[in-house]
Amino acid sequence: MSFINKGKGKEPSMTPAASMTPGASATPGPAAAISDALTAEERVYQETIQQLQKTYAKKIKPLEQAYCFEGFHSAPLTAQDIGSKPMVLLLGQYSTGKTTFVEYLLGESYPGAHVGIEPTTDRFVAIMNGPEPKVIPGHAAAVSGDLPFSGLTKFGTKFLSRFQVAQLNNPLLSNLTLIDTPGILSGSKQIQRGYDFTSVINWFADRSDLILLLFDSYKLDISDEFKGAIQSLRGHEDKVRIVLNKCNQVNQQQLMRVYGAMMWSLGKVIPTPEVNRVYLGSFWPRYKTPVGTVYDDNAELIASEQRDLLRDLRSIPKNAALRRVNEIVKRARQARVHAHIIGHLRSELPSMFGKDKKAKAMVEDLPAEFRKIQTRYNLPPGDFPNPEAFKNDLEAFKIVDFNKLSLKLIGNADDALSVDFPKLMQKFPTDSRKSADIGLEEVFEERSSSGRSSEKPAHRPLETPIVPYPPPYSAMSAAASSSSARNPFGEDTEHNPGILRYRVLFDDVSDPHRKMLAAEGAREILSQSGLANERLRDVWNIADWDMRGELDQVQFEVAMRLCERLKNKEALDLAKRQVFAELGLLNRFNSH
């Protein structure tokens, strides 16, 4: 899977194509054509999701329902839950840069986003791909059959009023969903939100492929609520990455002390002997002018750390199918152990008198009962839940109302774990020579060789759709990559129109610290095109869309490309649309 959009904003169908019987017509139908258009990775992903949905519904879900797994862990998964796009969850205290980090990745703001030094994001926001920018309120999103959020209804009206889906036509969202969360307030006493914040975090964590904990170089304290949120991630340690943001706002000596203080704070909250992976960075959108003091002594370190984090993010869609199998296997093991616990407690009750007394005694000494179950059924201790948490959940039920252990249901789960899931694992290619950090140029060449499009995109007619690349402001774009540093022969601008062709010129004439080109400097360069002042005035009005009176790197690229096309006698409107399309700026074009 790559970050490139595979269609016109629609999800790939999860319905298996009908198999061809001997003697049937060899003429390929629409389903076959779609299948041919898929890359090998996409086909593996689609087949894996279909088989996971089938195996879970047939062999795992009945076990969960029979022993009230929902009351102790989470609700049964729907087909939309299993087939949903990979999800990245962002957590952190207020003003640590969560929303700004999303804008850094996307290269643009999403509908309803608010950024400020005060707590601005006051709700959970799922940022997803859509044909046009719009906001779907939480109540509507929870009942939509096309969105994987039906399980959120259990948190009630107050939570759904603080949840929304923001849709945006951005290629990075074609294979990824980002979850922006409310800023967690500092201090020991928290204002009640009206819903169980920690349980909501746990619901999203269960379904996330990556969890980013964001800290600020100036905000290292961990509040009670943030501590509870971090501790609710128990069991998801493999997904958690820690990000120390705004590292360029402190000097090298201060950064060393900040890093040490943050690790000390985390050591008191995350009780593990392993050292957590921490990424240092300063994730500021490239279309915004830097604010505050910026130190350059950590620039090389920060750039290296940010590349590592982006590599982690790029690998998520490629490894999505494998992660889905891993999550379902983990859930199946939990459900199997849960069924053994409930079945054991129920079978230990006397048949006639003294049921309540026996039930109370077992609940009071759950660790001893867990040891009996481990010995009797040869179950690993690591699969068992926390006894105290299980006891609290158990208080809402009567043990006498539970079902006794069903060997048939347990056998189905064992069959899934020993036969079905290993078969799925055999589908995945073992050749790992191709890096997960797949470049955009490689994706384009792969598509061209597969027959999707072999045309040169540099000067296509307007009616020909341009392959959607991440916007140049995006951290995932070719403009933000260091491919030129890896390739001594330069960048393939012919096959990837999103690469900034005038980057070297901009670096030579712009302010090296602010990365901006003043109006006078831009006037001198643009005048060399030989265009009339009236035309250059139009070019400036288009390129300086935020009316700052100066141009950043992308705006300079727009101006130079417009001049190119106007010199070739193209109409201004056509040239403007084509340049914005080539650079992945159509959302900005449509908003002006």
Coordinates of C-alpha atoms in Angstrom, one line a residue:
M1 CA 0.0 0.0 0.0
S2 CA 1.3 3.5 -0.7
F3 CA 0.2 7.0 0.1
I4 CA -1.0 7.5 -3.4
N5 CA -4.7 7.6 -4.1
K6 CA -5.9 4.5 -5.9
G7 CA -9.2 5.8 -7.4
K8 CA -11.6 8.6 -7.4
G9 CA -12.0 8.8 -3.6
K10 CA -13.9 5.5 -3.3
E11 CA -13.0 2.6 -1.0
P12 CA -12.0 -0.6 -2.8
S13 CA -14.8 -3.2 -2.7
M14 CA -14.5 -5.9 0.0
T15 CA -16.8 -8.3 -1.9
P16 CA -14.9 -11.2 -3.4
A17 CA -15.3 -11.5 -7.1
A18 CA -17.1 -14.5 -8.4
S19 CA -14.8 -17.3 -9.4
M20 CA -14.8 -18.4 -13.1
T21 CA -16.0 -21.9 -13.8
P22 CA -14.5 -24.1 -16.5
G23 CA -16.1 -23.3 -19.9
A24 CA -17.1 -19.8 -18.9
S25 CA -16.4 -16.8 -21.1
A26 CA -12.8 -15.6 -20.9
T27 CA -13.9 -12.0 -21.4
P28 CA -12.8 -10.1 -18.3
G29 CA -15.7 -8.3 -16.6
P30 CA -15.5 -5.1 -14.4
A31 CA -14.4 -7.1 -11.3
A32 CA -11.5 -8.6 -13.3
A33 CA -10.5 -5.3 -14.6
I34 CA -10.4 -3.8 -11.1
S35 CA -8.4 -6.8 -9.9
D36 CA -5.9 -6.4 -12.7
A37 CA -5.5 -2.7 -11.8
L38 CA -4.5 -3.6 -8.2
T39 CA -0.9 -3.9 -7.2
A40 CA 0.3 -7.1 -5.5
E41 CA 0.3 -5.4 -2.1
E42 CA -3.3 -4.1 -2.6
R43 CA -4.5 -7.6 -3.7
V44 CA -2.9 -9.2 -0.6
Y45 CA -4.5 -6.6 1.6
Q46 CA -8.0 -7.0 0.0
E47 CA -7.9 -10.8 0.2
T48 CA -6.6 -10.7 3.8
I49 CA -9.3 -8.4 4.9
Q50 CA -12.0 -10.5 3.3
Q51 CA -10.7 -13.7 5.0
L52 CA -10.3 -12.0 8.4
Q53 CA -13.9 -10.7 8.3
K54 CA -15.1 -14.2 7.4
T55 CA -13.0 -16.0 10.1
Y56 CA -13.8 -13.5 12.8
A57 CA -17.5 -13.6 12.1
K58 CA -17.6 -17.4 12.0
K59 CA -15.2 -18.5 14.7
I60 CA -14.3 -15.6 17.1
K61 CA -17.4 -13.4 17.4
P62 CA -19.7 -16.2 18.6
L63 CA -17.2 -16.9 21.4
E64 CA -17.2 -13.2 22.4
Q65 CA -21.0 -13.0 22.4
A66 CA -21.5 -16.2 24.4
Y67 CA -19.3 -15.0 27.3
C68 CA -20.0 -11.3 27.3
F69 CA -16.6 -10.2 26.1
E70 CA -18.0 -6.8 25.4
G71 CA -18.6 -6.2 29.1
F72 CA -15.0 -6.7 30.0
H73 CA -13.0 -5.6 26.9
S74 CA -14.6 -4.1 23.8
A75 CA -17.7 -4.6 21.6
P76 CA -17.6 -7.1 18.8
L77 CA -15.9 -5.9 15.7
T78 CA -18.0 -5.0 12.6
A79 CA -16.9 -5.6 9.0
Q80 CA -16.2 -1.9 8.8
D81 CA -13.9 -2.1 11.8
I82 CA -11.8 -4.8 10.2
G83 CA -11.8 -3.3 6.8
S84 CA -11.2 0.3 7.8
K85 CA -8.0 2.1 6.8
P86 CA -5.0 2.1 9.1
M87 CA -5.4 4.6 11.9
V88 CA -2.9 6.9 13.7
L89 CA -4.0 8.3 17.1
L90 CA -2.4 11.5 18.5
L91 CA -2.4 12.1 22.2
G92 CA -0.9 14.9 24.2
Q93 CA -1.6 17.8 26.6
Y94 CA -2.9 21.1 25.2
S95 CA -0.7 23.1 22.9
T96 CA 1.8 20.4 22.3
G97 CA 1.3 20.6 18.6
K98 CA -1.1 17.7 17.8
T99 CA -3.3 19.6 15.3
T100 CA -0.2 21.4 13.8
F101 CA 1.4 18.0 13.4
V102 CA -1.6 16.9 11.3
E103 CA -1.3 20.0 9.2
Y104 CA 2.5 19.3 8.8
L105 CA 1.7 15.8 7.4
L106 CA -1.2 16.9 5.2
G107 CA 0.4 20.1 3.9
E108 CA -2.9 21.9 4.6
S109 CA -5.5 22.5 7.3
Y110 CA -8.4 20.2 7.7
P111 CA -12.0 21.4 8.0
G112 CA -12.8 22.6 11.5
A113 CA -9.2 22.7 12.7
H114 CA -8.2 25.3 15.3
V115 CA -4.6 26.1 16.5
G116 CA -3.5 28.3 19.4
I117 CA -1.5 28.4 22.6
E118 CA -4.7 27.8 24.6
P119 CA -6.7 24.5 24.5
T120 CA -8.3 24.8 21.1
T121 CA -9.1 21.3 19.9
D122 CA -12.0 20.5 22.3
R123 CA -13.2 17.3 20.5
F124 CA -12.1 14.1 18.9
V125 CA -11.7 14.5 15.2
A126 CA -11.2 11.7 12.7
I127 CA -9.5 13.1 9.6
M128 CA -10.5 11.0 6.6
N129 CA -10.4 11.1 2.8
G130 CA -13.5 12.5 1.0
P131 CA -14.4 14.0 -2.3
E132 CA -14.7 17.5 -0.8
P133 CA -13.9 19.3 2.5
K134 CA -16.7 18.8 4.9
V135 CA -17.5 18.0 8.6
I136 CA -19.7 15.2 9.6
P137 CA -21.1 15.5 13.2
G138 CA -20.5 12.7 15.6
H139 CA -24.1 11.4 15.8
A140 CA -24.3 11.1 12.0
A141 CA -20.9 9.5 11.8
A142 CA -21.8 6.9 14.4
V143 CA -24.8 5.6 12.5
S144 CA -23.2 5.8 9.0
G145 CA -22.7 2.3 7.6
D146 CA -19.7 3.6 5.6
L147 CA -17.7 4.7 8.6
P148 CA -16.1 2.5 11.2
F149 CA -17.4 4.4 14.2
S150 CA -20.6 2.7 15.2
G151 CA -19.0 1.3 18.3
L152 CA -18.7 4.9 19.7
T153 CA -22.5 5.0 20.4
K154 CA -21.9 3.2 23.7
F155 CA -20.2 6.4 25.1
G156 CA -23.4 8.3 24.9
T157 CA -24.7 11.6 23.6
K158 CA -22.2 13.8 25.5
F159 CA -19.3 12.2 23.8
L160 CA -20.8 12.1 20.3
S161 CA -21.4 15.8 20.6
R162 CA -17.7 16.1 21.1
F163 CA -16.8 13.9 18.1
Q164 CA -16.7 14.7 14.4
V165 CA -15.3 13.4 11.1
A166 CA -13.4 15.9 8.9
Q167 CA -13.2 14.9 5.3
L168 CA -10.6 16.2 3.0
N169 CA -9.5 15.3 -0.6
N170 CA -5.9 14.7 0.3
P171 CA -3.9 11.8 -1.3
L172 CA -2.2 11.0 2.1
L173 CA -5.6 10.1 3.5
S174 CA -6.4 7.6 0.8
N175 CA -4.8 4.9 2.9
L176 CA -4.7 6.4 6.3
T177 CA -7.0 7.9 9.0
L178 CA -5.7 10.4 11.5
I179 CA -7.3 10.9 14.9
D180 CA -6.8 14.3 16.5
T181 CA -7.8 14.4 20.2
P182 CA -8.7 17.1 22.7
G183 CA -5.7 18.7 24.5
I184 CA -5.4 17.2 28.0
L185 CA -5.3 19.9 30.7
S186 CA -2.5 20.2 33.2
G187 CA -2.9 20.0 37.0
S188 CA -4.0 17.3 39.5
K189 CA -7.8 18.1 39.4
Q190 CA -9.5 17.7 36.1
I191 CA -12.8 19.2 35.0
Q192 CA -15.3 16.4 34.3
R193 CA -15.8 16.0 30.5
G194 CA -19.2 14.3 30.8
Y195 CA -17.9 11.0 29.3
D196 CA -15.2 8.5 30.1
F197 CA -12.2 10.0 28.4
T198 CA -9.9 7.1 29.2
S199 CA -12.3 4.5 27.8
V200 CA -12.7 6.5 24.6
I201 CA -8.9 6.6 24.3
N202 CA -8.7 2.9 24.8
W203 CA -11.4 2.3 22.1
F204 CA -9.4 4.2 19.6
A205 CA -6.1 2.6 20.8
D206 CA -7.6 -0.8 20.1
R207 CA -8.2 0.1 16.5
S208 CA -5.1 2.2 15.8
D209 CA -2.0 1.1 14.0
L210 CA 0.2 3.7 15.6
I211 CA -0.2 5.9 18.7
L212 CA 1.9 9.1 19.0
L213 CA 2.3 10.7 22.4
L214 CA 3.3 14.3 21.8
F215 CA 5.3 16.3 24.4
D216 CA 6.3 20.0 24.2
S217 CA 9.9 21.1 25.1
Y218 CA 8.2 23.6 27.5
K219 CA 5.4 21.3 28.7
L220 CA 6.8 18.1 30.3
D221 CA 4.5 17.7 33.3
I222 CA 2.0 14.7 33.1
S223 CA -1.4 15.5 34.6
D224 CA -3.7 12.9 36.2
E225 CA -5.8 12.7 33.2
F226 CA -2.8 12.3 30.8
K227 CA -1.4 9.7 33.2
G228 CA -4.7 7.7 33.1
A229 CA -4.7 8.0 29.3
I230 CA -1.2 6.6 29.0
Q231 CA -1.8 3.8 31.4
S232 CA -4.9 2.8 29.4
L233 CA -2.6 2.0 26.5
R234 CA -1.4 -1.1 28.4
G235 CA -1.2 -4.0 25.9
H236 CA -0.5 -1.6 23.0
E237 CA 3.1 -0.8 23.9
D238 CA 4.2 -2.0 20.4
K239 CA 2.2 0.8 18.8
V240 CA 3.3 3.7 21.0
R241 CA 5.9 6.2 19.8
I242 CA 6.8 9.3 21.8
V243 CA 7.4 12.6 20.1
L244 CA 9.2 15.5 21.7
N245 CA 8.0 18.5 19.6
K246 CA 9.3 22.1 19.2
C247 CA 12.9 21.0 19.7
N248 CA 14.2 23.8 17.6
Q249 CA 13.0 26.3 20.2
V250 CA 15.7 25.3 22.7
N251 CA 19.4 25.2 22.2
Q252 CA 21.5 22.0 22.3
Q253 CA 22.3 22.2 26.1
Q254 CA 18.6 22.9 27.0
L255 CA 17.5 20.0 24.7
M256 CA 19.7 17.5 26.5
R257 CA 18.1 18.6 29.8
V258 CA 14.6 18.6 28.4
Y259 CA 15.1 15.1 27.1
G260 CA 16.3 13.8 30.4
A261 CA 13.4 15.4 32.3
M262 CA 10.9 13.9 29.9
M263 CA 12.3 10.4 30.3
W264 CA 12.3 10.8 34.1
S265 CA 8.6 11.8 34.0
L266 CA 7.7 8.9 31.7
G267 CA 9.6 6.4 33.9
K268 CA 7.1 7.1 36.7
V269 CA 4.1 6.5 34.4
I270 CA 5.2 3.7 32.1
P271 CA 6.4 0.9 34.4
T272 CA 8.5 -1.1 31.8
P273 CA 12.2 -1.9 31.9
E274 CA 12.5 -1.1 28.1
V275 CA 13.4 2.3 26.9
N276 CA 10.7 3.9 24.8
R277 CA 11.5 5.2 21.3
V278 CA 11.5 9.0 21.3
Y279 CA 11.5 11.1 18.2
L280 CA 12.8 14.6 18.4
G281 CA 11.4 17.2 16.0
S282 CA 9.8 20.4 15.2
F283 CA 6.7 19.7 13.2
W284 CA 5.7 23.0 11.7
P285 CA 3.7 23.3 8.5
R286 CA 5.8 24.5 5.6
Y287 CA 3.2 27.0 4.5
K288 CA 3.3 28.9 7.8
T289 CA 6.0 31.4 8.7
P290 CA 8.1 30.2 11.7
V291 CA 7.3 31.9 15.0
G292 CA 9.5 32.5 18.0
T293 CA 13.2 32.0 18.3
V294 CA 14.6 29.1 16.2
Y295 CA 18.0 27.5 17.0
D296 CA 20.1 26.0 14.3
D297 CA 22.5 24.0 16.4
N298 CA 20.2 20.9 16.5
A299 CA 19.1 21.2 12.8
E300 CA 20.9 18.0 11.6
L301 CA 19.7 15.9 14.5
I302 CA 16.1 17.1 14.2
A303 CA 16.0 16.4 10.5
S304 CA 17.3 12.9 11.0
E305 CA 14.8 12.2 13.7
Q306 CA 11.9 13.6 11.6
R307 CA 12.9 11.3 8.7
D308 CA 12.8 8.3 11.0
L309 CA 9.3 9.2 12.2
L310 CA 8.1 9.8 8.6
R311 CA 9.6 6.4 7.6
D312 CA 7.5 4.8 10.4
L313 CA 4.4 6.5 9.1
R314 CA 5.1 5.5 5.5
S315 CA 5.4 1.9 6.5
I316 CA 1.9 1.8 8.0
P317 CA -0.2 1.4 4.8
K318 CA 2.4 -1.2 3.5
N319 CA 2.1 -3.3 6.6
A320 CA -1.6 -2.7 7.2
A321 CA -2.7 -6.3 6.3
L322 CA -0.1 -7.8 8.6
R323 CA -1.2 -5.5 11.4
R324 CA -4.8 -6.4 11.0
V325 CA -3.9 -10.1 11.3
N326 CA -1.9 -9.4 14.4
E327 CA -4.7 -7.4 16.0
I328 CA -7.3 -10.1 15.3
V329 CA -5.0 -12.9 16.6
K330 CA -4.4 -10.8 19.8
R331 CA -8.1 -10.4 20.2
A332 CA -8.8 -14.0 19.6
R333 CA -6.4 -15.0 22.3
Q334 CA -8.0 -12.6 24.7
A335 CA -11.5 -13.9 23.9
R336 CA -10.3 -17.5 24.4
V337 CA -8.8 -16.8 27.8
H338 CA -11.9 -14.8 28.8
A339 CA -14.2 -17.7 27.9
H340 CA -12.1 -20.0 30.0
I341 CA -12.3 -17.6 33.0
I342 CA -16.1 -17.2 32.7
G343 CA -16.7 -20.9 32.0
H344 CA -14.5 -21.8 35.0
L345 CA -16.3 -19.4 37.4
R346 CA -19.7 -20.7 36.3
S347 CA -18.7 -24.4 36.6
E348 CA -17.4 -23.9 40.1
L349 CA -20.8 -22.8 41.5
P350 CA -22.7 -25.5 43.4
S351 CA -25.7 -27.0 41.7
M352 CA -28.2 -26.3 44.5
F353 CA -27.4 -24.1 47.5
G354 CA -24.6 -21.6 48.4
K355 CA -24.1 -20.1 44.9
D356 CA -23.9 -16.5 46.0
K357 CA -21.4 -17.4 48.8
K358 CA -19.2 -19.4 46.5
A359 CA -19.3 -16.6 43.8
K360 CA -18.3 -14.0 46.4
A361 CA -15.4 -16.1 47.6
M362 CA -14.1 -16.6 44.0
V363 CA -14.4 -12.9 43.2
E364 CA -12.4 -12.0 46.3
D365 CA -9.6 -14.3 45.4
L366 CA -9.4 -14.0 41.6
P367 CA -5.6 -14.4 41.4
A368 CA -5.9 -17.9 42.9
E369 CA -8.7 -18.7 40.4
F370 CA -6.6 -17.5 37.5
R371 CA -3.8 -19.8 38.6
K372 CA -6.2 -22.7 38.6
I373 CA -7.3 -21.9 35.1
Q374 CA -3.8 -21.5 33.9
T375 CA -2.8 -25.0 35.2
R376 CA -6.0 -26.7 34.1
Y377 CA -6.1 -25.5 30.5
N378 CA -2.3 -24.8 30.0
L379 CA -2.8 -21.1 29.3
P380 CA 0.0 -18.6 29.4
P381 CA -0.1 -16.1 32.3
G382 CA 0.6 -13.2 30.0
D383 CA -2.8 -13.6 28.3
F384 CA -4.8 -13.1 31.5
P385 CA -6.3 -9.7 32.4
N386 CA -5.5 -7.6 35.4
P387 CA -7.3 -9.3 38.3
E388 CA -8.4 -6.0 40.0
A389 CA -9.8 -4.5 36.7
F390 CA -11.5 -7.8 36.0
K391 CA -13.0 -7.8 39.4
N392 CA -14.4 -4.3 39.0
D393 CA -16.0 -5.3 35.6
L394 CA -17.4 -8.5 37.1
E395 CA -19.4 -6.6 39.7
A396 CA -21.9 -5.6 37.0
F397 CA -22.8 -9.3 36.4
K398 CA -24.1 -12.4 38.2
I399 CA -21.8 -15.4 37.7
V400 CA -24.9 -17.7 37.8
D401 CA -26.2 -16.0 34.6
F402 CA -23.1 -16.8 32.5
N403 CA -22.9 -19.8 30.2
K404 CA -20.8 -22.8 31.0
L405 CA -17.7 -23.5 28.9
S406 CA -18.6 -24.7 25.4
L407 CA -15.9 -27.0 23.9
K408 CA -17.3 -26.4 20.4
L409 CA -16.8 -22.6 20.6
I410 CA -13.4 -23.0 22.1
G411 CA -12.5 -25.5 19.4
N412 CA -13.5 -23.0 16.7
A413 CA -11.3 -20.4 18.2
D414 CA -8.4 -22.9 18.5
D415 CA -9.0 -23.8 14.8
A416 CA -8.8 -20.2 13.8
L417 CA -5.5 -19.7 15.8
S418 CA -3.8 -22.8 14.6
V419 CA -5.1 -23.1 11.0
D420 CA -6.8 -20.1 9.5
F421 CA -4.5 -17.3 10.7
P422 CA -1.3 -19.2 9.8
K423 CA -2.7 -19.7 6.3
L424 CA -3.2 -16.0 6.1
M425 CA 0.4 -15.4 7.1
Q426 CA 1.6 -17.5 4.2
K427 CA 0.1 -15.0 1.8
F428 CA 2.5 -12.3 2.7
P429 CA 5.7 -12.0 0.6
T430 CA 8.9 -12.9 2.4
D431 CA 11.1 -10.7 0.2
S432 CA 11.8 -7.6 2.3
R433 CA 14.4 -6.1 0.1
K434 CA 12.2 -3.2 -0.9
S435 CA 12.3 -0.6 1.8
A436 CA 9.1 0.5 3.6
D437 CA 10.2 4.0 2.9
I438 CA 8.9 3.9 -0.6
G439 CA 9.6 7.0 -2.6
L440 CA 6.9 8.8 -4.6
E441 CA 9.0 8.5 -7.8
E442 CA 9.1 4.7 -7.3
V443 CA 5.3 4.6 -6.9
F444 CA 4.8 6.5 -10.1
E445 CA 7.2 4.3 -12.1
E446 CA 5.4 1.2 -10.6
R447 CA 2.1 2.5 -11.8
S448 CA 3.4 3.3 -15.3
S449 CA 4.9 -0.2 -15.7
S450 CA 1.7 -1.8 -14.6
G451 CA -0.2 -0.2 -17.4
R452 CA -2.1 2.5 -15.4
S453 CA -0.5 5.5 -17.0
S454 CA 2.7 5.9 -19.0
E455 CA 2.0 9.4 -20.1
K456 CA 4.4 12.2 -19.1
P457 CA 2.4 14.4 -16.7
A458 CA 4.4 17.6 -17.2
H459 CA 2.1 19.2 -19.8
R460 CA -1.1 17.1 -20.0
P461 CA -4.2 18.6 -21.3
L462 CA -6.6 19.9 -18.6
E463 CA -9.2 17.2 -19.1
T464 CA -6.6 14.4 -18.4
P465 CA -6.6 13.6 -14.7
I466 CA -3.2 14.1 -13.1
V467 CA -1.9 11.4 -10.7
P468 CA -2.6 12.9 -7.2
Y469 CA 0.6 13.6 -5.3
P470 CA 0.7 14.8 -1.7
P471 CA 0.6 18.6 -1.6
P472 CA 4.1 20.2 -1.7
Y473 CA 3.6 21.5 1.8
S474 CA 3.1 18.0 3.1
A475 CA 5.9 16.3 5.0
M476 CA 5.3 13.2 2.7
S477 CA 5.7 15.1 -0.6
A478 CA 8.6 14.8 -3.0
A479 CA 9.4 18.4 -2.3
A480 CA 10.0 17.7 1.4
S481 CA 12.0 14.5 0.7
S482 CA 15.8 14.3 0.5
S483 CA 15.8 12.2 -2.7
S484 CA 18.1 14.6 -4.4
A485 CA 20.7 14.1 -1.7
R486 CA 20.5 10.3 -2.3
N487 CA 20.6 10.6 -6.1
P488 CA 23.7 12.5 -7.5
F489 CA 22.0 12.8 -10.9
G490 CA 19.1 14.9 -9.6
E491 CA 15.4 14.3 -9.4
D492 CA 13.0 12.9 -11.9
T493 CA 10.9 16.0 -12.6
E494 CA 9.7 14.5 -15.9
H495 CA 7.7 11.7 -14.2
N496 CA 6.8 13.5 -11.0
P497 CA 5.5 17.1 -11.6
G498 CA 5.2 17.6 -7.9
I499 CA 8.9 18.0 -7.4
L500 CA 9.9 21.7 -7.0
R501 CA 12.0 22.5 -10.0
Y502 CA 13.1 25.9 -8.7
R503 CA 14.1 24.8 -5.3
V504 CA 17.9 25.6 -5.8
L505 CA 17.1 29.0 -7.2
F506 CA 14.8 29.8 -4.3
D507 CA 17.5 28.7 -1.8
D508 CA 20.0 31.0 -3.4
V509 CA 17.8 34.2 -3.3
S510 CA 15.6 33.7 -0.2
D511 CA 16.2 34.5 3.4
P512 CA 18.1 31.5 4.7
H513 CA 16.5 31.7 8.2
R514 CA 12.9 32.5 7.4
K515 CA 12.8 30.7 4.1
M516 CA 10.9 33.5 2.5
L517 CA 11.6 35.6 -0.6
A518 CA 10.8 39.3 -0.2
A519 CA 8.7 41.2 -2.8
E520 CA 11.7 43.1 -4.3
G521 CA 13.7 40.0 -4.8
A522 CA 10.7 38.2 -6.4
R523 CA 10.1 41.2 -8.7
E524 CA 13.7 41.1 -10.0
I525 CA 13.5 37.4 -10.8
L526 CA 10.0 37.4 -12.3
S527 CA 10.7 40.4 -14.5
Q528 CA 13.4 38.3 -16.3
S529 CA 10.5 36.3 -17.8
G530 CA 9.9 39.2 -20.2
L531 CA 6.1 39.3 -19.4
A532 CA 4.2 42.6 -19.3
N533 CA 3.7 44.1 -15.9
E534 CA 0.0 43.5 -16.1
R535 CA 0.6 39.8 -16.5
L536 CA 3.2 39.7 -13.7
R537 CA 0.7 41.5 -11.5
D538 CA -1.8 38.6 -12.1
V539 CA 1.0 36.1 -11.4
W540 CA 1.8 37.8 -8.1
N541 CA -1.9 37.9 -7.0
I542 CA -2.2 34.2 -7.7
A543 CA 1.1 33.1 -6.0
D544 CA 0.8 35.4 -2.9
W545 CA -2.6 33.9 -2.0
D546 CA -2.2 34.7 1.7
M547 CA -1.3 38.3 0.9
R548 CA 1.9 38.3 3.0
G549 CA 3.8 40.4 0.6
E550 CA 6.5 37.7 0.2
L551 CA 6.7 34.2 -1.2
D552 CA 7.6 30.9 0.4
Q553 CA 9.2 28.1 -1.6
V554 CA 5.9 26.6 -3.0
Q555 CA 4.5 30.0 -3.8
F556 CA 7.7 30.9 -5.7
E557 CA 7.3 27.6 -7.6
V558 CA 3.8 28.5 -8.6
A559 CA 4.9 31.9 -9.8
M560 CA 7.7 30.5 -11.9
R561 CA 5.6 27.8 -13.5
L562 CA 2.8 30.4 -14.3
C563 CA 5.4 32.5 -16.0
E564 CA 6.5 29.5 -18.0
R565 CA 3.0 28.8 -19.3
L566 CA 2.1 32.4 -20.0
K567 CA 5.2 32.7 -22.1
N568 CA 3.9 29.8 -24.1
K569 CA 0.7 31.7 -24.7
E570 CA -1.6 29.7 -22.4
A571 CA -4.7 31.3 -21.0
L572 CA -4.2 32.5 -17.4
D573 CA -7.1 30.4 -16.0
L574 CA -5.9 27.3 -17.7
A575 CA -2.3 27.8 -16.6
K576 CA -3.4 28.5 -13.0
R577 CA -5.5 25.3 -12.8
Q578 CA -2.8 23.2 -14.5
V579 CA 0.0 24.4 -12.2
F580 CA -2.1 23.9 -9.1
A581 CA -3.0 20.4 -10.2
E582 CA 0.6 19.5 -10.9
L583 CA 1.7 20.6 -7.5
G584 CA -1.2 18.9 -5.6
L585 CA -2.7 22.3 -4.6
L586 CA -6.2 21.8 -6.1
N587 CA -7.8 22.1 -2.6
R588 CA -6.2 25.6 -2.3
F589 CA -7.2 26.4 -5.9
N590 CA -10.9 25.5 -5.2
S591 CA -10.9 27.6 -2.1
H592 CA -9.8 30.8 -3.9

